[in-house]
Coordinates of C-alpha atoms in Angstrom, one line a residue:
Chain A
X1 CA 0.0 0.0 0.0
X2 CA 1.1 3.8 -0.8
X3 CA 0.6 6.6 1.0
X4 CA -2.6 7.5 -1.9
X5 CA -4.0 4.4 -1.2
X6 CA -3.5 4.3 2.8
X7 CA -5.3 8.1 2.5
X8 CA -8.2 6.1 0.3
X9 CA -8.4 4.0 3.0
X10 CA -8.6 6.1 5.9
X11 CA -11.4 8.4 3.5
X12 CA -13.9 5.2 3.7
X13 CA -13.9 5.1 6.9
X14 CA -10.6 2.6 7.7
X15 CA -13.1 -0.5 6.4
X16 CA -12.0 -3.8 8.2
X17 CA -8.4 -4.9 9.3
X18 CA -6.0 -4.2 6.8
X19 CA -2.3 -5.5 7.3
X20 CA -1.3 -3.6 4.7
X21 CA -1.8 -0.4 5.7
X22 CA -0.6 -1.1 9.2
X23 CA 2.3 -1.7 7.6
X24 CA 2.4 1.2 6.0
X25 CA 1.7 3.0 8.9
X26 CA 4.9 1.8 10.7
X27 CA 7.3 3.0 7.8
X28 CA 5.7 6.6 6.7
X29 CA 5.3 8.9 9.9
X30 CA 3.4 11.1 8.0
X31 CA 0.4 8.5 7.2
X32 CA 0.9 7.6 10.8
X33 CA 0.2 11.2 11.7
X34 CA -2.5 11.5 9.4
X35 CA -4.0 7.9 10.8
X36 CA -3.4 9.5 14.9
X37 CA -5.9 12.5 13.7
X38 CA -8.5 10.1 12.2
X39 CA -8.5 8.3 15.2
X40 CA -9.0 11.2 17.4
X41 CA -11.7 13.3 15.2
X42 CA -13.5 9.7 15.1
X43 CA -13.5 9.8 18.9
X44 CA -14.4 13.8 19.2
X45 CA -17.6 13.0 16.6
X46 CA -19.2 10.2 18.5
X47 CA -19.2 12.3 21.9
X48 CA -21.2 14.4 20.1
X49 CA -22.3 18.1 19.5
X50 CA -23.8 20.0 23.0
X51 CA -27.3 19.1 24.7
X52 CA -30.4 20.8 24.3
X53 CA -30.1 23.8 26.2
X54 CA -32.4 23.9 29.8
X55 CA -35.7 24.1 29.7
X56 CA -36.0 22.7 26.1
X57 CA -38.8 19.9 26.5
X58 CA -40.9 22.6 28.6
X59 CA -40.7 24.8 25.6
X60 CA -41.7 22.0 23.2
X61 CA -44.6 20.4 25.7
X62 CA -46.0 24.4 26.2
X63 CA -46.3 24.4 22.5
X64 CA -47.4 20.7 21.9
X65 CA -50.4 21.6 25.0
X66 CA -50.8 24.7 23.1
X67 CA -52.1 22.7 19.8
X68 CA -53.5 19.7 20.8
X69 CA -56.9 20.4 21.7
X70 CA -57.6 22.2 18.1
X71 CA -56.0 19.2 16.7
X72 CA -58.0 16.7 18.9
X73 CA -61.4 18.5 18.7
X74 CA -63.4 16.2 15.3
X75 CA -65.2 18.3 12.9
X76 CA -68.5 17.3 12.9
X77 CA -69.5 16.5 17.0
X78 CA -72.2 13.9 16.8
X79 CA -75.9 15.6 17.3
X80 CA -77.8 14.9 20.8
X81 CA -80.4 15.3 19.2
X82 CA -83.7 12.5 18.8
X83 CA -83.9 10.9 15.7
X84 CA -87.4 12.6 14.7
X85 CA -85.2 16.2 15.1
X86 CA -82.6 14.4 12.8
X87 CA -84.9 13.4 10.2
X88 CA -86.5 16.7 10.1
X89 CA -83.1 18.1 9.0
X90 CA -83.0 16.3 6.0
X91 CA -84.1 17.9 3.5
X92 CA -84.9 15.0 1.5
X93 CA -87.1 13.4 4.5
X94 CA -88.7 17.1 4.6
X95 CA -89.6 16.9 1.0
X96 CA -91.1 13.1 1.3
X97 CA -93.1 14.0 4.1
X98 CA -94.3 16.6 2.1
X99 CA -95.2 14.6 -1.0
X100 CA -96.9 11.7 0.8
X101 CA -99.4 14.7 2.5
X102 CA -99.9 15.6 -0.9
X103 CA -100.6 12.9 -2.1
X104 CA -103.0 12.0 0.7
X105 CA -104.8 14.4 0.9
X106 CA -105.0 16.0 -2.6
X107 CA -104.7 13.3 -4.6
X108 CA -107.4 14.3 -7.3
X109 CA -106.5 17.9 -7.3
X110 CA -102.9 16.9 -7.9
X111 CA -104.0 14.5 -10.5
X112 CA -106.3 17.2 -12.2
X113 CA -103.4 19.8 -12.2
X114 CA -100.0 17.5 -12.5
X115 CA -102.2 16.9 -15.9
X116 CA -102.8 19.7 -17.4
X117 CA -99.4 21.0 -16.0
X118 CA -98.1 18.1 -17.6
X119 CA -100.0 18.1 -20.7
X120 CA -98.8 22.0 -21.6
X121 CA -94.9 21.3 -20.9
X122 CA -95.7 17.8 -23.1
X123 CA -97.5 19.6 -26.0
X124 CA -94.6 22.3 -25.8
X125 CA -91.7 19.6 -26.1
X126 CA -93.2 18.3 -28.6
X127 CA -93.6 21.4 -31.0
X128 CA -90.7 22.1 -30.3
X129 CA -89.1 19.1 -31.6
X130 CA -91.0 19.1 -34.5
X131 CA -90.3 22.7 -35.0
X132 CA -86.7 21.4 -35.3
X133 CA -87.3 18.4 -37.7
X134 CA -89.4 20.7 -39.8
X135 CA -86.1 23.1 -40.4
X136 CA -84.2 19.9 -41.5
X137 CA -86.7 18.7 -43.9
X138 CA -88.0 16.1 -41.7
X139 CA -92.4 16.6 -41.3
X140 CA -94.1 15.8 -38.9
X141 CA -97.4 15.3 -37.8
X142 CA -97.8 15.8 -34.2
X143 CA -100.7 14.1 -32.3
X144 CA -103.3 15.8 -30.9
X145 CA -104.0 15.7 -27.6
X146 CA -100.9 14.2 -25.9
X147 CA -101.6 10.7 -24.8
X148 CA -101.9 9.8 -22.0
X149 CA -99.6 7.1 -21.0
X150 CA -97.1 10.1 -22.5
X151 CA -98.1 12.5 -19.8
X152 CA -97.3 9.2 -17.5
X153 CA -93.9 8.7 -18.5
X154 CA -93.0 12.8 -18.1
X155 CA -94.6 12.4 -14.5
X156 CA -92.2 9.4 -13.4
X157 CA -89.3 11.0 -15.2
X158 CA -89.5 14.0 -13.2
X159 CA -90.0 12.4 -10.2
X160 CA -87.2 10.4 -10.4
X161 CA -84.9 13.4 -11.2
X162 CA -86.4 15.0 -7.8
X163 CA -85.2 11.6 -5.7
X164 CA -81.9 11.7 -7.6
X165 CA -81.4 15.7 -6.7
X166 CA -82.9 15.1 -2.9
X167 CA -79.4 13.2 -1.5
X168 CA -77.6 15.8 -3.3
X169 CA -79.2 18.7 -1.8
X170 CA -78.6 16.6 1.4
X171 CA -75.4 16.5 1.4
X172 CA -74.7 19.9 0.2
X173 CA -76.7 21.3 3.4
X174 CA -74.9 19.3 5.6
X175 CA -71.8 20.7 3.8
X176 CA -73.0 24.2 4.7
X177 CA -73.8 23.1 8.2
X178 CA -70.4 22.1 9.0
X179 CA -69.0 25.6 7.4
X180 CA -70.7 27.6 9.6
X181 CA -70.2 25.4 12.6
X182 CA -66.2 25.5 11.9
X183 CA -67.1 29.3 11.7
X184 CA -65.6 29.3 8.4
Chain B
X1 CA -25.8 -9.5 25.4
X2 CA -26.9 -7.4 28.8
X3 CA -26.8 -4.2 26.5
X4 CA -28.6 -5.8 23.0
X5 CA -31.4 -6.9 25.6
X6 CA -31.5 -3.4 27.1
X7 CA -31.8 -2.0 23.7
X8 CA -34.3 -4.1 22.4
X9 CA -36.5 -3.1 26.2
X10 CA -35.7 0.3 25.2
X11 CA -37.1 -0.2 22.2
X12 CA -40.3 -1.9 23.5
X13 CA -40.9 0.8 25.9
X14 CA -40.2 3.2 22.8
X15 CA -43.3 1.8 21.1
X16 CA -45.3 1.8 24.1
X17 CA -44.9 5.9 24.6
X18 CA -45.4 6.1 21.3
X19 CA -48.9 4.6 21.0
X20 CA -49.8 6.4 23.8
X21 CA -48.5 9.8 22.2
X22 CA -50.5 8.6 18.7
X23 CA -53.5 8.6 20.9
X24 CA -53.2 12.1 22.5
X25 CA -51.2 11.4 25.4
X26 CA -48.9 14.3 26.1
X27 CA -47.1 13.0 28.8
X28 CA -46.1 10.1 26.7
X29 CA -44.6 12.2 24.2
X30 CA -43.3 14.4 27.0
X31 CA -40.8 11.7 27.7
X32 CA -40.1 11.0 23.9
X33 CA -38.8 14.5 24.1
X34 CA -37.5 13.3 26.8
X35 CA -35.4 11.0 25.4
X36 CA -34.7 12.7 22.0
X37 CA -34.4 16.3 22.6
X38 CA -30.1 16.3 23.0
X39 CA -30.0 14.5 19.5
X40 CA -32.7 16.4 17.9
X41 CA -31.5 19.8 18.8
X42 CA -27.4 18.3 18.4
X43 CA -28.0 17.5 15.0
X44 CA -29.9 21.1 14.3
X45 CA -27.1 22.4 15.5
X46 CA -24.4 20.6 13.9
X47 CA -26.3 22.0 10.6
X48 CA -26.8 25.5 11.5
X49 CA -23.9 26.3 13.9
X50 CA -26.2 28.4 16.0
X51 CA -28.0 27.8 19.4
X52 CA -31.1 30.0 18.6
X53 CA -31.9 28.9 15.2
X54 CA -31.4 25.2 16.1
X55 CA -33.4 25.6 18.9
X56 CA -36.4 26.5 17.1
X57 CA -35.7 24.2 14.5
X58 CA -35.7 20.8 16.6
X59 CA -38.8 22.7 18.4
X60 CA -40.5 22.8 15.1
X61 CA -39.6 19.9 14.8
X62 CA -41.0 17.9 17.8
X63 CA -44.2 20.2 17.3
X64 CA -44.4 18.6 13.4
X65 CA -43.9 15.3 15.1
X66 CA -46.9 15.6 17.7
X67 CA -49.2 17.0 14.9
X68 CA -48.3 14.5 12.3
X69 CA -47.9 11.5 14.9
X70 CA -51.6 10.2 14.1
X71 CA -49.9 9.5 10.5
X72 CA -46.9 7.9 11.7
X73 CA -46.9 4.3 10.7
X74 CA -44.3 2.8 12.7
X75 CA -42.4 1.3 9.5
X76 CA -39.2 3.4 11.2
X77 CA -38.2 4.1 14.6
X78 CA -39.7 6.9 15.7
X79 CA -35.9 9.0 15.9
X80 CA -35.2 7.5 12.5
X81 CA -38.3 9.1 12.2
X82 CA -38.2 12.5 14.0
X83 CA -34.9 12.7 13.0
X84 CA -35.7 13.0 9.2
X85 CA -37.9 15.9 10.3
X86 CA -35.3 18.0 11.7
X87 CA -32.8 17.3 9.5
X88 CA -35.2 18.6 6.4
X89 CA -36.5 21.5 8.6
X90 CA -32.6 22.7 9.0
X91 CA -31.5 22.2 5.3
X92 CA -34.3 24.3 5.1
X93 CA -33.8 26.7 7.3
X94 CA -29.8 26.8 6.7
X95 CA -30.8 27.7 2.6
X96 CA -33.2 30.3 4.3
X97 CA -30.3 31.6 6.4
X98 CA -27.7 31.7 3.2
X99 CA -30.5 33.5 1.3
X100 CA -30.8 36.2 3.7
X101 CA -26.8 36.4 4.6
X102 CA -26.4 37.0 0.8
X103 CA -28.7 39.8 0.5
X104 CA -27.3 41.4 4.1
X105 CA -23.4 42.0 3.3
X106 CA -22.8 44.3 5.8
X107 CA -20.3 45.0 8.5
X108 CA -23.1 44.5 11.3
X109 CA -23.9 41.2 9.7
X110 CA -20.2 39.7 9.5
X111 CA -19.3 40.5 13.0
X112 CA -22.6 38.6 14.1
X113 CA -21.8 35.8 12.5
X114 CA -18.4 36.2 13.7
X115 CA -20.1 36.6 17.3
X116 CA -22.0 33.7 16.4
X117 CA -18.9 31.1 15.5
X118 CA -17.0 32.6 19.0
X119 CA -19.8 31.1 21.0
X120 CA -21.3 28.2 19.2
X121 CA -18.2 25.8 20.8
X122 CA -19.6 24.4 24.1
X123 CA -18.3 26.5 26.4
X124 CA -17.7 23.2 28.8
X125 CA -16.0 21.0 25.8
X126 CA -12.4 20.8 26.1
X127 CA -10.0 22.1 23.9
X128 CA -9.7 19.6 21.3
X129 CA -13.4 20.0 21.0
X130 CA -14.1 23.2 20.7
X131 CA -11.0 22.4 17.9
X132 CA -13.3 20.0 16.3
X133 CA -16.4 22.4 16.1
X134 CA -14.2 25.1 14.4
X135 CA -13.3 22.4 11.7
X136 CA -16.5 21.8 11.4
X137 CA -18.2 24.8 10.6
X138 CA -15.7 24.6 7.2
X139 CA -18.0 21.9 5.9
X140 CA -20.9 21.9 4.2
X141 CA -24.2 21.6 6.2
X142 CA -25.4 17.8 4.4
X143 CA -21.3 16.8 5.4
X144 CA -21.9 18.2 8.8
X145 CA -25.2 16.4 8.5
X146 CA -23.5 13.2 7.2
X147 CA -20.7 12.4 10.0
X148 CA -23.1 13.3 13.1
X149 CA -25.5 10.8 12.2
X150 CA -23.0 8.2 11.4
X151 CA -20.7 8.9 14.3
X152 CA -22.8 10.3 16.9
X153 CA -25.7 8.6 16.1
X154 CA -23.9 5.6 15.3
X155 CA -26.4 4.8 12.0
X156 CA -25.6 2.8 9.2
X157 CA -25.2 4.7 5.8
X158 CA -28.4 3.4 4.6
X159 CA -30.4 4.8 8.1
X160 CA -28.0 8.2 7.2
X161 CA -29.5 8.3 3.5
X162 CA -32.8 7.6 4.9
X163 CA -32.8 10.4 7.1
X164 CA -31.3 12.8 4.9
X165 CA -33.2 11.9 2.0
X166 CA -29.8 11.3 -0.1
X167 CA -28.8 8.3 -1.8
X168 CA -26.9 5.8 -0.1
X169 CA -23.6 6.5 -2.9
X170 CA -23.9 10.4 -2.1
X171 CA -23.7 9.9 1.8
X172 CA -20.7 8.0 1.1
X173 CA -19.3 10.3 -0.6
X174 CA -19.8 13.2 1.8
X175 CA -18.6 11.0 4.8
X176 CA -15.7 10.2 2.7
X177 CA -14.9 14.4 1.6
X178 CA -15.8 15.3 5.6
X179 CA -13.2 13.3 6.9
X180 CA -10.6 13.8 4.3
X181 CA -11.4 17.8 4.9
X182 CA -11.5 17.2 9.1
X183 CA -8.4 14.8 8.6
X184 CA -6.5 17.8 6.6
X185 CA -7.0 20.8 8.8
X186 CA -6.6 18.5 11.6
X187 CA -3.0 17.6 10.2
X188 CA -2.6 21.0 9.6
X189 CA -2.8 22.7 12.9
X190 CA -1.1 20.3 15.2
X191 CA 1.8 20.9 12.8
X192 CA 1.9 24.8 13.9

């Protein structure tokens, strides 16, 4: 071993037990030198850099206290309230409840005037459809009156796009809720 | 044997304060403070060579710990763990520092970093200490970085990558460039 490889050596960290450079060691003084100051930085870097300076973990737990009931607190707190309170804040429960007394007690009224409602928006789709055939050369002869069974099939259509909007709504009122109760 | 079976309670009693600190404890994480606060803020300090500012920084640190604890998964021990924390938070904080130091060249400045160096060295380290520390402060912060994990800490070079966030290759090569630099300017003085 030369004195470039015996500096190598001592560079990696003097891996294993190497005769060689022991040898080396005992014939070059200055690679001895350099091998006394490894050994003696080695020693001063595992005793380490200065403790934490008094008081430290008092700081850090005054600060720790400081945050942890913000951090602890969940976002929504579970209601105490009955379950009859709870349903009535669903919106989509409201509007059920407020269908099936419709429906109850109405029910010929509502049929009478869901038909004729129905029967205008149904006659008013239709022209305009075949308003839109006409200008691409496409006639039409449009029935007259709407069918029934027509009329039917708008009804149910609508109705499902209110049970489909109703968890929707839901959810975006309970969004709200939690807004305002994060006073946000 | 008596000391790998005192590690490995340690350990064990590790995990236990940690669970309890996951859960909201804060007297359990009280003692991992505890038990981690001279490494913490040693290795802060090793990187920013000044009480204040590595102060703060292994402060942060902890404070990151507690807040991000629920998270921790407990794939690492919690100082490989915490340690990776400071270590980022004073890379950080040491670019923040050469920003500023850049901008602010005047005389003020360089005697307070003067000031700073002159009573950084423990003032209760002996000589050859305080020697060391000097040397240090000639490296660069991920070197500094580099040896105190490996030789203080006594970590492998993998644990030092992990914690540093380096490749395994490139904390070689800064433990390798440290101690050839320390080595040098070692030589160097005791020859005056």
């Amino acid at each position: 071993m030369n004195c470039a490889e015996f500096r190598h050596w001592l560079d990696d960290g003097r891996p294993g037990l190497h005769d060689g450079a022991t040898a080396h060691a005992q014939r070059c003084p200055a690679c001895a030198a350099a091998l006394e100051a490894d050994r003696t930085i080695e020693r001063l870097l595992s005793q380490g850099p200065s403790a934490a300076p008094a008081g430290f973990t008092g700081r850090v737990m005054a600060r720790v206290v400081a945050r942890a009931a913000p951090a602890r607190v969940p976002v929504m707190p579970a209601p105490a309230l009955p379950w009859w309170a709870r349903a009535a804040r669903d919106p989509a429960a409201v509007l059920a409840l407020a269908v099936a007394a419709l429906l109850a007690g109405r029910w010929s009224a509502l049929w009478a005037a869901s038909s004729t409602a129905g029967q205008g928006a149904a006659q008013w789709v239709a022209r305009a459809i075949s308003a839109g055939l006409s200008a691409a050369g496409v006639a039409v002869s449009l029935p007259s009156p709407i069918r029934a069974d027509a009329l039917l099939g708008l009804e149910i259509g609508a109705a499902c796009l209110a049970l489909l909007a109703a968890p929707w709504l839901y959810r975006t009122t309970l969004r709200h809720a939690a807004r305002a109760a994060l006073g946000r | 044997m008596a000391s790998s079976g005192s590690q490995a309670e340690s350990a064990a009693n590790e995990g236990l304060w940690v669970e309890r600190a996951r859960a909201g404890d804060t007297e359990a994480f009280r003692e991992l403070v505890e038990r981690h606060r001279d490494r913490a803020y040693g290795l802060a300090l090793r990187v920013l060579r000044s009480p204040a500012d590595a102060e703060e920084v292994a402060q942060d640190a902890f404070l990151r710990a507690w807040r991000a604890l629920p998270r921790f998964r407990g794939d690492a021990a919690f100082g490989t763990w915490l340690y990776r924390i400071v270590a980022r938070r004073a890379f950080d904080r040491a670019a923040t520092l050469r920003g500023r130091r850049a901008r602010e060249t005047s005389l003020e400045e360089a005697r307070d970093r003067a000031e700073r160096v002159k009573v950084h060295p423990d003032p209760n380290a002996g000589g050859e200490k305080r020697r060391l520390e000097e040397l240090l402060e000639r490296l660069p912060e991920a070197q500094r970085a580099a040896v105190t994990l490996y030789y203080y800490e006594d970590r492998s070079v993998d644990d030092v990558a992990k914690i540093l966030g380096l490749p395994p290759n490139t904390v070689k090569t800064h433990l390798s460039r440290a101690r050839a630099a320390l080595r040098t300017a070692w030589s160097r003085e005791e020859e005056r």
